[in-house]
C-alpha cells in the first residue's frame, strides 16, 4: 500500500504546527510558568527551545523523511543492529500515556463549550468560577463522558487519513484560533490596570529558579513541540522532498512559542486582576478565562467560540498522537486504517478512565510524560544523529530540497555536543535533588 503524504508545504507546516499548538500552549504553559515563578522560567524555556528542542525537531523531521517509514521502522532502517528501534517503541507507549490524560483535559474544554452555550458561566464571580472547575474535575462520569466524545472526534479524523483529514482541518482552524487569542489577550491586558500580570511574565526574578523549574522548562519545551516520542518523525515521513526542512522546523517552533507566549499574556493579567493565584496548578486556565469573558463585550459569543477553538487545537494535537499509534498498528498488523484507529481509541479510553476518575493519576502521567519520557526520548533521538546517521547523510536530507542549510555546522554541533549532554546533565542534577543537593538553589 502506498504511504500517504501531505499535499502542500503550507499544509505540512499547518499540520505540524497543529500538533505542536494545543493544550500544551494554552493549558499547560501558563500553569507551569505560574508554578515556577513567571519570567525567569520563560527565559529558561526560550533557551531550551533554541538550544535543545529545535535541533531535536530538525532531527525528527529529517529521520522521518529520510526513511519515509513509521516511527519504529524508521530507526530500525537506519540502524538495523542494536536497540535503537526501542526509541520508536517507547514513543508508541508514550503516545498512549499522553493521550490518556490529554483527552481528559480536552474533554473539560469541550464541556466548557457546553457551559458557555448554556450561559452557566455568565455572571459568576471568580470564586464561583473556581468552584465550577473543582466540580468538573471531581466528577469522573462527566470527565469520562467528554473524554470519549473528544477521542471519538480524534478517531474520526485519523480514520479519514493524512491529507484528507489532518491537513485539511489544521489549515482552516489554526488561524482562527490565533485571532481569537489576540482578542482575548487585549481584554485581559486592559483588565490588569496595575500591570502585575505583565510584570510577572516579563521581569525575571532568577532567585525563583530551582532544579525543578529547570527540568520543567525542558519538559515543557518537549511537550509543547510534540518531541521525543516520534510524532514529528512520523509527520516528517509525510513531508515532500522538495520542502525546506530546517526552515519548516523553525516556522513550527516560532508559531508554537508565539502562541504559548500569547496564552501567558492572556492568562496572567486576568489572574492578577481577578485574584486567582498564578501558581494554582492545572486548573489555572479554567479558573481564569471565564472571568475575562464575563467582563468583555460580546463575552458570551467569544467564550463559546474560544472554548470551541481550544478544543479544536486539542484535537489537532491529539490526532498527531493517535497517528503514531495507528501508523504503528498498520505497519505491524494486516488491518485497515479504520480498524487500527478503533483499536487505538478503545485502548486509550480504557487508560483515560483511570485519569478521569483519579486526578493524581492525571498529574502523575502529565509529569511523567513531559519531565521524564519525552526528554529521555529526545536524548536518544538526538544522540542517534551523530552515532547512527552521521553528518553527511543528515546534511543531504536537510538540503534535499535543493538549497543550502548554512547553519548546518551549528545544528550538528548542538546535536553532537550540546543537546544530549544538556539533557543528561539536567536529569542527573534532578536526581541529585533526591539526596538533597539542588545545583540551582
Ligand atoms: N504539543 C502538544 C501540545 O502542546 O498540546 C501536545 C503533544 C502532542 C505532545 C503530540 C506530544 C505529542 F507527541
Short mmCIF file of C-alpha atoms in Angstrom, two decimals, residues 57-433:
data_model
loop_
_atom_site.label_atom_id
_atom_site.label_comp_id
_atom_site.label_asym_id
_atom_site.label_seq_id
_atom_site.Cartn_x
_atom_site.Cartn_y
_atom_site.Cartn_z
CA UNK A 57 12.70 18.84 15.92
CA UNK A 58 15.01 19.11 12.90
CA UNK A 59 16.41 15.67 13.67
CA UNK A 60 12.93 14.13 13.95
CA UNK A 61 11.74 15.67 10.68
CA UNK A 62 14.88 14.53 8.88
CA UNK A 63 14.89 10.98 10.22
CA UNK A 64 11.22 10.64 9.29
CA UNK A 65 11.63 11.96 5.77
CA UNK A 66 14.90 10.12 5.14
CA UNK A 67 13.26 6.77 5.72
CA UNK A 68 9.62 7.51 4.85
CA UNK A 69 8.60 4.91 7.41
CA UNK A 70 6.52 4.68 10.59
CA UNK A 71 8.48 5.61 13.64
CA UNK A 72 9.54 2.14 14.84
CA UNK A 73 10.70 1.13 11.36
CA UNK A 74 12.46 4.46 10.76
CA UNK A 75 15.04 3.86 13.48
CA UNK A 76 15.40 0.21 12.59
CA UNK A 77 16.04 1.02 8.94
CA UNK A 78 18.83 3.44 9.79
CA UNK A 79 20.30 1.18 12.43
CA UNK A 80 19.31 -2.46 11.91
CA UNK A 81 21.57 -3.65 14.74
CA UNK A 82 21.26 -2.69 18.39
CA UNK A 83 18.30 -1.46 20.31
CA UNK A 84 17.67 1.86 18.58
CA UNK A 85 14.28 0.72 17.35
CA UNK A 86 13.33 0.95 21.03
CA UNK A 87 13.04 4.73 20.51
CA UNK A 88 10.07 4.12 18.29
CA UNK A 89 8.53 1.61 20.65
CA UNK A 90 8.89 3.90 23.64
CA UNK A 91 7.26 6.63 21.52
CA UNK A 92 4.27 4.40 20.97
CA UNK A 93 3.96 3.77 24.71
CA UNK A 94 4.41 7.45 25.43
CA UNK A 95 1.65 8.31 22.95
CA UNK A 96 -0.73 6.12 24.94
CA UNK A 97 0.23 7.73 28.23
CA UNK A 98 -0.14 11.30 26.96
CA UNK A 99 -3.32 10.65 25.02
CA UNK A 100 -4.99 9.20 28.09
CA UNK A 101 -4.68 12.31 30.26
CA UNK A 102 -4.61 14.84 27.43
CA UNK A 103 -8.08 13.84 26.32
CA UNK A 104 -9.47 14.20 29.81
CA UNK A 105 -8.33 17.84 29.85
CA UNK A 106 -9.51 18.24 26.26
CA UNK A 107 -12.85 16.83 27.38
CA UNK A 108 -13.09 19.55 30.02
CA UNK A 109 -12.53 22.22 27.36
CA UNK A 110 -15.36 20.68 25.41
CA UNK A 111 -17.59 20.63 28.46
CA UNK A 112 -16.80 24.34 28.84
CA UNK A 113 -18.23 24.93 25.36
CA UNK A 114 -21.44 23.44 26.67
CA UNK A 115 -21.29 25.55 29.84
CA UNK A 116 -20.68 28.64 27.70
CA UNK A 117 -23.59 27.93 25.37
CA UNK A 118 -25.98 27.37 28.25
CA UNK A 119 -24.75 30.58 29.89
CA UNK A 120 -23.80 28.72 33.08
CA UNK A 121 -20.54 30.63 33.42
CA UNK A 122 -22.11 34.04 32.89
CA UNK A 123 -22.20 36.42 35.81
CA UNK A 124 -20.28 34.12 38.15
CA UNK A 125 -17.78 35.74 40.50
CA UNK A 126 -14.15 34.44 40.47
CA UNK A 127 -14.80 32.12 43.45
CA UNK A 128 -17.80 30.59 41.75
CA UNK A 129 -15.77 30.16 38.55
CA UNK A 130 -13.10 28.27 40.55
CA UNK A 131 -15.77 26.16 42.23
CA UNK A 132 -17.22 25.23 38.83
CA UNK A 133 -13.85 23.88 37.78
CA UNK A 134 -13.41 21.94 41.02
CA UNK A 135 -16.82 20.36 40.50
CA UNK A 136 -15.95 19.47 36.90
CA UNK A 137 -12.65 17.90 37.81
CA UNK A 138 -14.05 15.84 40.63
CA UNK A 139 -16.89 14.33 38.61
CA UNK A 140 -15.50 11.16 36.98
CA UNK A 141 -18.62 10.34 34.96
CA UNK A 142 -18.67 13.80 33.43
CA UNK A 143 -14.95 13.68 32.66
CA UNK A 144 -15.20 10.21 31.11
CA UNK A 145 -18.20 11.22 29.02
CA UNK A 146 -16.47 14.24 27.46
CA UNK A 147 -13.19 12.38 27.06
CA UNK A 148 -14.95 9.72 24.99
CA UNK A 149 -16.54 12.37 22.78
CA UNK A 150 -13.16 14.01 22.29
CA UNK A 151 -11.44 10.75 21.41
CA UNK A 152 -14.22 9.79 19.02
CA UNK A 153 -13.75 13.03 17.09
CA UNK A 154 -9.98 12.47 17.00
CA UNK A 155 -10.56 8.93 15.80
CA UNK A 156 -12.91 10.09 13.06
CA UNK A 157 -10.33 12.47 11.58
CA UNK A 158 -7.47 9.98 11.81
CA UNK A 159 -9.57 7.25 10.22
CA UNK A 160 -10.04 9.51 7.19
CA UNK A 161 -6.31 9.61 6.55
CA UNK A 162 -3.43 12.03 6.34
CA UNK A 163 -4.20 14.59 3.69
CA UNK A 164 -7.99 14.48 3.68
CA UNK A 165 -8.25 14.57 7.45
CA UNK A 166 -5.31 16.02 9.32
CA UNK A 167 -4.06 18.52 6.76
CA UNK A 168 -7.43 19.92 5.76
CA UNK A 169 -8.70 20.64 9.26
CA UNK A 170 -5.43 22.09 10.54
CA UNK A 171 -5.17 24.61 7.71
CA UNK A 172 -8.55 26.19 8.34
CA UNK A 173 -8.76 26.19 12.09
CA UNK A 174 -5.36 27.31 13.36
CA UNK A 175 -5.55 30.90 12.02
CA UNK A 176 -9.00 31.44 13.55
CA UNK A 177 -7.70 30.37 16.95
CA UNK A 178 -4.85 32.85 16.70
CA UNK A 179 -7.18 35.79 16.01
CA UNK A 180 -9.36 34.90 18.97
CA UNK A 181 -6.44 34.55 21.36
CA UNK A 182 -5.26 38.04 20.38
CA UNK A 183 -8.73 39.45 21.07
CA UNK A 184 -8.94 37.82 24.49
CA UNK A 185 -5.38 38.97 25.28
CA UNK A 186 -6.34 42.57 24.65
CA UNK A 187 -9.25 42.36 27.07
CA UNK A 188 -7.16 40.63 29.71
CA UNK A 189 -4.41 43.25 29.46
CA UNK A 190 -6.90 46.07 29.88
CA UNK A 191 -8.35 44.38 32.99
CA UNK A 192 -4.98 44.41 34.73
CA UNK A 193 -4.69 48.12 35.47
CA UNK A 194 -1.66 47.65 37.73
CA UNK A 195 0.25 45.60 35.12
CA UNK A 196 1.01 42.88 37.65
CA UNK A 197 0.46 40.13 35.07
CA UNK A 198 2.88 41.67 32.58
CA UNK A 199 5.49 42.15 35.27
CA UNK A 200 5.07 38.55 36.35
CA UNK A 201 5.60 37.32 32.80
CA UNK A 202 8.30 39.73 31.69
CA UNK A 203 10.51 40.81 34.56
CA UNK A 204 12.60 37.88 35.70
CA UNK A 205 13.41 37.03 39.27
CA UNK A 206 16.20 34.49 38.99
CA UNK A 207 16.02 33.55 42.63
CA UNK A 208 12.86 31.64 41.71
CA UNK A 209 14.85 29.17 39.57
CA UNK A 210 15.35 25.77 41.16
CA UNK A 211 16.37 22.43 39.72
CA UNK A 212 12.71 21.52 39.49
CA UNK A 213 11.99 24.53 37.28
CA UNK A 214 14.98 23.77 35.01
CA UNK A 215 13.65 20.28 34.38
CA UNK A 216 10.11 21.58 33.93
CA UNK A 217 11.21 24.19 31.38
CA UNK A 218 12.93 21.47 29.38
CA UNK A 219 9.91 19.20 29.72
CA UNK A 220 7.56 21.97 28.62
CA UNK A 221 9.68 22.63 25.52
CA UNK A 222 9.47 18.95 24.57
CA UNK A 223 5.79 18.63 25.35
CA UNK A 224 4.84 21.79 23.53
CA UNK A 225 6.73 20.92 20.36
CA UNK A 226 5.48 17.30 20.43
CA UNK A 227 9.03 15.98 20.61
CA UNK A 228 10.67 12.87 21.95
CA UNK A 229 8.05 10.30 21.00
CA UNK A 230 8.17 10.12 17.25
CA UNK A 231 5.20 12.35 16.40
CA UNK A 232 7.36 14.70 14.42
CA UNK A 233 9.29 11.77 12.96
CA UNK A 234 6.02 10.37 11.68
CA UNK A 235 4.99 13.77 10.31
CA UNK A 236 8.46 14.15 8.77
CA UNK A 237 7.82 10.98 6.81
CA UNK A 238 4.79 12.65 5.20
CA UNK A 239 6.70 15.77 4.13
CA UNK A 240 7.70 16.04 0.48
CA UNK A 241 11.36 16.03 -0.56
CA UNK A 242 11.00 19.46 -2.14
CA UNK A 243 10.23 21.13 1.18
CA UNK A 244 12.92 23.02 3.09
CA UNK A 245 13.06 21.03 6.34
CA UNK A 246 15.16 23.33 8.57
CA UNK A 247 13.02 26.31 7.61
CA UNK A 248 9.82 24.39 8.26
CA UNK A 249 11.13 23.36 11.69
CA UNK A 250 11.93 26.97 12.57
CA UNK A 251 8.45 28.10 11.44
CA UNK A 252 6.75 25.45 13.55
CA UNK A 253 8.84 26.32 16.62
CA UNK A 254 8.14 30.03 16.20
CA UNK A 255 4.39 29.55 15.82
CA UNK A 256 4.40 27.28 18.86
CA UNK A 257 6.32 29.71 21.02
CA UNK A 258 4.29 32.70 19.91
CA UNK A 259 1.00 31.05 20.86
CA UNK A 260 2.31 29.95 24.26
CA UNK A 261 3.55 33.47 24.91
CA UNK A 262 0.19 34.93 23.91
CA UNK A 263 -1.51 32.45 26.22
CA UNK A 264 0.65 33.81 29.03
CA UNK A 265 -0.35 37.36 28.11
CA UNK A 266 -3.94 36.24 28.14
CA UNK A 267 -3.94 34.40 31.47
CA UNK A 268 -1.64 36.25 33.88
CA UNK A 269 -3.06 39.78 33.70
CA UNK A 270 -6.53 38.40 34.30
CA UNK A 271 -5.34 36.07 37.06
CA UNK A 272 -3.92 39.04 38.97
CA UNK A 273 -6.91 41.25 38.26
CA UNK A 274 -9.34 38.57 39.46
CA UNK A 275 -7.36 37.36 42.46
CA UNK A 276 -6.60 33.90 41.03
CA UNK A 277 -3.19 32.59 42.20
CA UNK A 278 -0.98 32.16 39.09
CA UNK A 279 0.62 29.15 40.76
CA UNK A 280 -2.67 27.41 41.35
CA UNK A 281 -1.87 24.47 39.06
CA UNK A 282 -3.65 22.64 36.24
CA UNK A 283 -6.96 24.44 36.79
CA UNK A 284 -5.47 27.87 36.04
CA UNK A 285 -6.91 28.37 32.55
CA UNK A 286 -10.34 27.15 33.55
CA UNK A 287 -10.40 29.39 36.60
CA UNK A 288 -9.21 32.48 34.74
CA UNK A 289 -10.70 32.59 31.26
CA UNK A 290 -14.40 32.68 32.24
CA UNK A 291 -13.65 35.81 34.29
CA UNK A 292 -12.30 37.60 31.21
CA UNK A 293 -15.30 36.56 29.16
CA UNK A 294 -17.60 37.82 31.89
CA UNK A 295 -16.06 41.24 31.58
CA UNK A 296 -15.75 41.72 27.85
CA UNK A 297 -18.19 42.93 25.22
CA UNK A 298 -19.81 40.00 23.45
CA UNK A 299 -18.22 37.79 26.13
CA UNK A 300 -20.90 35.16 25.61
CA UNK A 301 -20.07 34.54 21.98
CA UNK A 302 -16.30 34.91 22.48
CA UNK A 303 -16.47 32.33 25.24
CA UNK A 304 -18.32 29.79 23.08
CA UNK A 305 -16.00 30.26 20.10
CA UNK A 306 -12.89 30.31 22.27
CA UNK A 307 -13.55 27.01 24.00
CA UNK A 308 -14.58 25.57 20.68
CA UNK A 309 -11.26 26.51 19.12
CA UNK A 310 -9.32 25.37 22.16
CA UNK A 311 -10.98 22.01 21.76
CA UNK A 312 -10.04 22.05 18.10
CA UNK A 313 -6.41 22.84 18.97
CA UNK A 314 -6.52 19.91 21.37
CA UNK A 315 -7.96 17.65 18.68
CA UNK A 316 -5.24 18.54 16.14
CA UNK A 317 -2.59 17.62 18.73
CA UNK A 318 -4.41 14.53 19.82
CA UNK A 319 -4.66 13.49 16.17
CA UNK A 320 -0.87 13.55 15.87
CA UNK A 321 -0.50 11.25 18.87
CA UNK A 322 -3.17 8.87 17.66
CA UNK A 323 -1.48 8.86 14.27
CA UNK A 324 1.70 7.45 15.87
CA UNK A 325 -0.33 4.59 17.32
CA UNK A 326 -2.33 3.94 14.17
CA UNK A 327 0.72 4.08 11.94
CA UNK A 328 2.40 1.57 14.24
CA UNK A 329 -0.58 -0.81 14.17
CA UNK A 330 -0.85 -0.51 10.38
CA UNK A 331 2.80 -1.42 9.96
CA UNK A 332 2.61 -4.43 12.28
CA UNK A 333 -0.75 -5.98 11.50
CA UNK A 334 -2.57 -6.54 8.30
CA UNK A 335 -5.57 -4.36 9.12
CA UNK A 336 -7.23 -1.32 7.56
CA UNK A 337 -6.88 2.21 8.89
CA UNK A 338 -10.40 2.48 10.40
CA UNK A 339 -9.96 -0.73 12.37
CA UNK A 340 -6.49 0.27 13.60
CA UNK A 341 -7.96 3.59 14.71
CA UNK A 342 -10.81 1.91 16.57
CA UNK A 343 -8.38 -0.36 18.43
CA UNK A 344 -6.10 2.54 19.43
CA UNK A 345 -9.04 4.71 20.56
CA UNK A 346 -10.54 1.91 22.64
CA UNK A 347 -7.26 1.20 24.43
CA UNK A 348 -6.76 4.91 25.11
CA UNK A 349 -10.25 5.23 26.55
CA UNK A 350 -9.51 2.41 28.98
CA UNK A 351 -6.38 4.15 30.25
CA UNK A 352 -8.14 7.53 30.20
CA UNK A 353 -10.85 6.24 32.54
CA UNK A 354 -8.14 5.91 35.20
CA UNK A 355 -7.03 9.54 34.71
CA UNK A 356 -10.58 10.84 34.67
CA UNK A 357 -11.51 9.03 37.87
CA UNK A 358 -8.39 9.69 39.88
CA UNK A 359 -6.77 13.11 39.41
CA UNK A 360 -3.40 12.18 41.00
CA UNK A 361 -3.02 9.69 38.14
CA UNK A 362 -3.62 12.52 35.66
CA UNK A 363 -0.98 14.69 37.35
CA UNK A 364 1.42 11.78 37.52
CA UNK A 365 1.04 10.96 33.80
CA UNK A 366 1.38 14.65 32.93
CA UNK A 367 4.61 14.89 34.92
CA UNK A 368 5.97 11.53 33.84
CA UNK A 369 5.49 12.22 30.16
CA UNK A 370 6.73 15.80 29.97
CA UNK A 371 9.53 15.64 32.50
CA UNK A 372 10.82 12.11 32.01
CA UNK A 373 9.62 10.19 28.95
CA UNK A 374 9.80 12.94 26.33
CA UNK A 375 13.20 14.39 27.30
CA UNK A 376 14.62 10.86 27.52
CA UNK A 377 13.17 10.06 24.10
CA UNK A 378 14.69 13.32 22.84
CA UNK A 379 18.05 12.35 24.33
CA UNK A 380 18.17 9.11 22.35
CA UNK A 381 16.82 10.69 19.16
CA UNK A 382 19.42 13.45 19.12
CA UNK A 383 22.18 11.02 20.10
CA UNK A 384 21.12 8.86 17.19
CA UNK A 385 22.11 11.65 14.80
CA UNK A 386 25.91 11.66 15.35
CA UNK A 387 26.09 7.98 16.31
CA UNK A 388 23.97 6.37 13.62
CA UNK A 389 23.11 8.86 10.87
CA UNK A 390 26.26 10.95 10.54
CA UNK A 391 26.87 14.46 9.27
CA UNK A 392 26.92 13.64 5.59
CA UNK A 393 23.58 11.86 5.41
CA UNK A 394 21.99 14.40 7.71
CA UNK A 395 23.12 17.33 5.61
CA UNK A 396 21.99 15.59 2.44
CA UNK A 397 18.47 15.21 3.87
CA UNK A 398 18.30 18.74 5.20
CA UNK A 399 19.34 20.10 1.82
CA UNK A 400 17.29 17.67 -0.26
CA UNK A 401 15.02 20.48 -1.46
CA UNK A 402 17.96 21.85 -3.43
CA UNK A 403 19.03 24.76 -1.21
CA UNK A 404 21.87 25.20 1.25
CA UNK A 405 21.40 24.92 5.03
CA UNK A 406 24.02 27.46 6.08
CA UNK A 407 23.60 26.79 9.78
CA UNK A 408 24.22 23.06 9.38
CA UNK A 409 27.54 23.16 11.32
CA UNK A 410 25.76 24.89 14.21
CA UNK A 411 22.96 22.33 14.10
CA UNK A 412 25.39 19.44 14.08
CA UNK A 413 27.44 20.94 16.87
CA UNK A 414 24.33 21.30 19.02
CA UNK A 415 23.20 17.78 18.12
CA UNK A 416 26.56 16.24 18.93
CA UNK A 417 27.95 18.27 21.78
CA UNK A 418 25.22 20.27 23.44
CA UNK A 419 21.68 18.88 23.33
CA UNK A 420 22.21 15.28 24.52
CA UNK A 421 24.61 16.25 27.28
CA UNK A 422 22.47 19.12 28.47
CA UNK A 423 19.51 16.76 28.78
CA UNK A 424 21.66 14.24 30.63
CA UNK A 425 23.07 16.90 32.93
CA UNK A 426 19.58 18.13 33.78
CA UNK A 427 18.45 14.60 34.55
CA UNK A 428 21.39 13.82 36.77
CA UNK A 429 21.06 17.15 38.54
CA UNK A 430 17.40 16.44 39.14
CA UNK A 431 18.30 13.08 40.65
CA UNK A 432 20.75 14.83 42.96
CA UNK A 433 17.83 16.78 44.40
#
